[in-house]
mmCIF file of C-alpha atoms in Angstrom:
data_model
loop_
_atom_site.group_PDB
_atom_site.id
_atom_site.type_symbol
_atom_site.label_atom_id
_atom_site.label_comp_id
_atom_site.label_asym_id
_atom_site.label_seq_id
_atom_site.Cartn_x
_atom_site.Cartn_y
_atom_site.Cartn_z
ATOM 1 C CA MET A 1425 1.351 13.270 9.770
ATOM 2 C CA TYR A 1426 -0.854 10.497 8.872
ATOM 3 C CA LEU A 1427 1.546 8.102 8.592
ATOM 4 C CA THR A 1428 3.978 8.183 11.782
ATOM 5 C CA ALA A 1429 6.847 5.412 12.536
ATOM 6 C CA GLU A 1430 4.455 3.422 15.177
ATOM 7 C CA THR A 1431 2.272 3.022 12.665
ATOM 8 C CA LYS A 1432 4.751 1.997 9.893
ATOM 9 C CA LYS A 1433 6.112 -0.298 12.876
ATOM 10 C CA LYS A 1434 2.094 -1.813 13.318
ATOM 11 C CA ILE A 1435 2.318 -2.316 9.801
ATOM 12 C CA TYR A 1436 4.631 -3.749 8.939
ATOM 13 C CA LYS A 1437 5.071 -6.254 12.358
ATOM 14 C CA GLU A 1438 1.157 -7.029 10.586
ATOM 15 C CA TYR A 1439 1.664 -7.729 7.208
ATOM 16 C CA GLY A 1440 5.439 -8.248 6.888
ATOM 17 C CA GLY A 1441 6.334 -10.684 9.990
ATOM 18 C CA SER A 1442 8.518 -8.176 11.775
ATOM 19 C CA GLU A 1443 8.408 -4.399 11.953
ATOM 20 C CA LYS A 1444 12.308 -4.392 11.124
ATOM 21 C CA ASN A 1445 11.436 -6.218 7.712
ATOM 22 C CA THR A 1446 10.937 -2.913 6.119
ATOM 23 C CA GLY A 1447 11.580 -4.899 2.865
ATOM 24 C CA SER A 1448 8.984 -7.990 2.294
ATOM 25 C CA THR A 1449 6.557 -7.375 -0.615
ATOM 26 C CA GLU A 1450 3.480 -7.775 1.347
ATOM 27 C CA GLY A 1451 4.478 -4.756 4.096
ATOM 28 C CA GLN A 1452 5.362 -2.601 1.065
ATOM 29 C CA ILE A 1453 2.297 -3.447 -0.238
ATOM 30 C CA ALA A 1454 0.486 -2.477 3.248
ATOM 31 C CA VAL A 1455 2.394 0.710 3.473
ATOM 32 C CA PHE A 1456 1.441 2.329 0.282
ATOM 33 C CA THR A 1457 -2.017 1.083 0.305
ATOM 34 C CA GLN A 1458 -1.893 3.506 3.794
ATOM 35 C CA ARG A 1459 -1.265 6.068 2.149
ATOM 36 C CA ILE A 1460 -3.268 5.902 -1.267
ATOM 37 C CA ASN A 1461 -5.956 5.230 0.776
ATOM 38 C CA TYR A 1462 -5.127 8.917 2.877
ATOM 39 C CA LEU A 1463 -4.508 10.314 -0.822
ATOM 40 C CA THR A 1464 -8.033 9.325 -1.601
ATOM 41 C CA LYS A 1465 -9.592 10.999 0.837
ATOM 42 C CA HIS A 1466 -7.308 14.136 0.604
ATOM 43 C CA LEU A 1467 -8.586 14.236 -2.945
ATOM 44 C CA GLN A 1468 -12.166 13.814 -2.292
ATOM 45 C CA GLN A 1469 -11.393 17.464 -0.470
ATOM 46 C CA ASN A 1470 -9.180 18.742 -2.600
ATOM 47 C CA SER A 1471 -10.009 18.059 -5.854
ATOM 48 C CA LYS A 1472 -7.608 20.548 -7.723
ATOM 49 C CA ASP A 1473 -4.573 19.517 -5.579
ATOM 50 C CA THR A 1474 -3.283 18.721 -9.130
ATOM 51 C CA GLY A 1475 0.622 17.647 -7.255
ATOM 52 C CA THR A 1476 -0.519 14.812 -4.989
ATOM 53 C CA GLN A 1477 -3.046 13.302 -8.050
ATOM 54 C CA ARG A 1478 -0.146 12.581 -9.480
ATOM 55 C CA SER A 1479 1.804 11.504 -6.649
ATOM 56 C CA LEU A 1480 -1.776 9.551 -5.838
ATOM 57 C CA VAL A 1481 -1.050 8.085 -9.384
ATOM 58 C CA ASN A 1482 2.524 7.566 -9.123
ATOM 59 C CA LEU A 1483 2.031 5.635 -5.693
ATOM 60 C CA VAL A 1484 -1.072 3.437 -7.650
ATOM 61 C CA GLY A 1485 1.653 2.018 -10.137
ATOM 62 C CA LYS A 1486 4.688 1.003 -7.118
ATOM 63 C CA ARG A 1487 1.831 -0.705 -6.044
ATOM 64 C CA LYS A 1488 0.424 -2.988 -8.956
ATOM 65 C CA ARG A 1489 3.727 -3.623 -9.695
ATOM 66 C CA LEU A 1490 4.672 -4.622 -7.123
ATOM 67 C CA LEU A 1491 1.607 -6.919 -6.722
ATOM 68 C CA GLU A 1492 2.118 -8.539 -10.022
ATOM 69 C CA TYR A 1493 5.627 -9.812 -8.691
ATOM 70 C CA LEU A 1494 3.790 -11.305 -5.341
ATOM 71 C CA LYS A 1495 1.494 -12.982 -8.080
ATOM 72 C CA ASN A 1496 3.792 -14.463 -9.913
ATOM 73 C CA THR A 1497 5.718 -15.438 -7.298
ATOM 74 C CA GLU A 1498 3.648 -16.249 -4.631
ATOM 75 C CA ILE A 1499 0.172 -16.413 -5.880
ATOM 76 C CA GLU A 1500 -1.390 -17.666 -1.823
ATOM 77 C CA LYS A 1501 0.559 -15.082 -0.628
ATOM 78 C CA TYR A 1502 -0.749 -12.532 -2.805
ATOM 79 C CA ARG A 1503 -5.105 -14.072 -2.507
ATOM 80 C CA ALA A 1504 -4.663 -14.128 1.369
ATOM 81 C CA LEU A 1505 -3.050 -10.274 1.240
ATOM 82 C CA LEU A 1506 -5.902 -9.440 -1.652
ATOM 83 C CA LYS A 1507 -8.686 -10.391 1.317
ATOM 84 C CA LYS A 1508 -6.782 -8.897 3.721
ATOM 85 C CA LEU A 1509 -6.589 -5.138 2.183
ATOM 86 C CA ASP A 1510 -9.192 -5.817 0.522
ATOM 87 C CA ILE A 1511 -8.212 -4.692 -2.707
ATOM 88 C CA ARG A 1512 -10.030 -5.516 -5.406
ATOM 89 C CA ARG A 1513 -8.007 -6.685 -8.882
#
């Protein structure tokens, strides 16, 4: 699998503060971004995979809602996270 437990721990440690802080908004957005990037690469090779297309759209929607929440609550963390993850908004 592309997103192992060790990879998730590293992501949560880098963005969420600690590897056990899986509920942090920044950590969840980072994990979603990792998955979105993987699925995008997969769809470039397998363009007719409609199940993956649907899950990608759902993930982008979830990330968008979390980004809106972060933007409304802590604007500085939002801006820093966008730069760090290289997300266009």
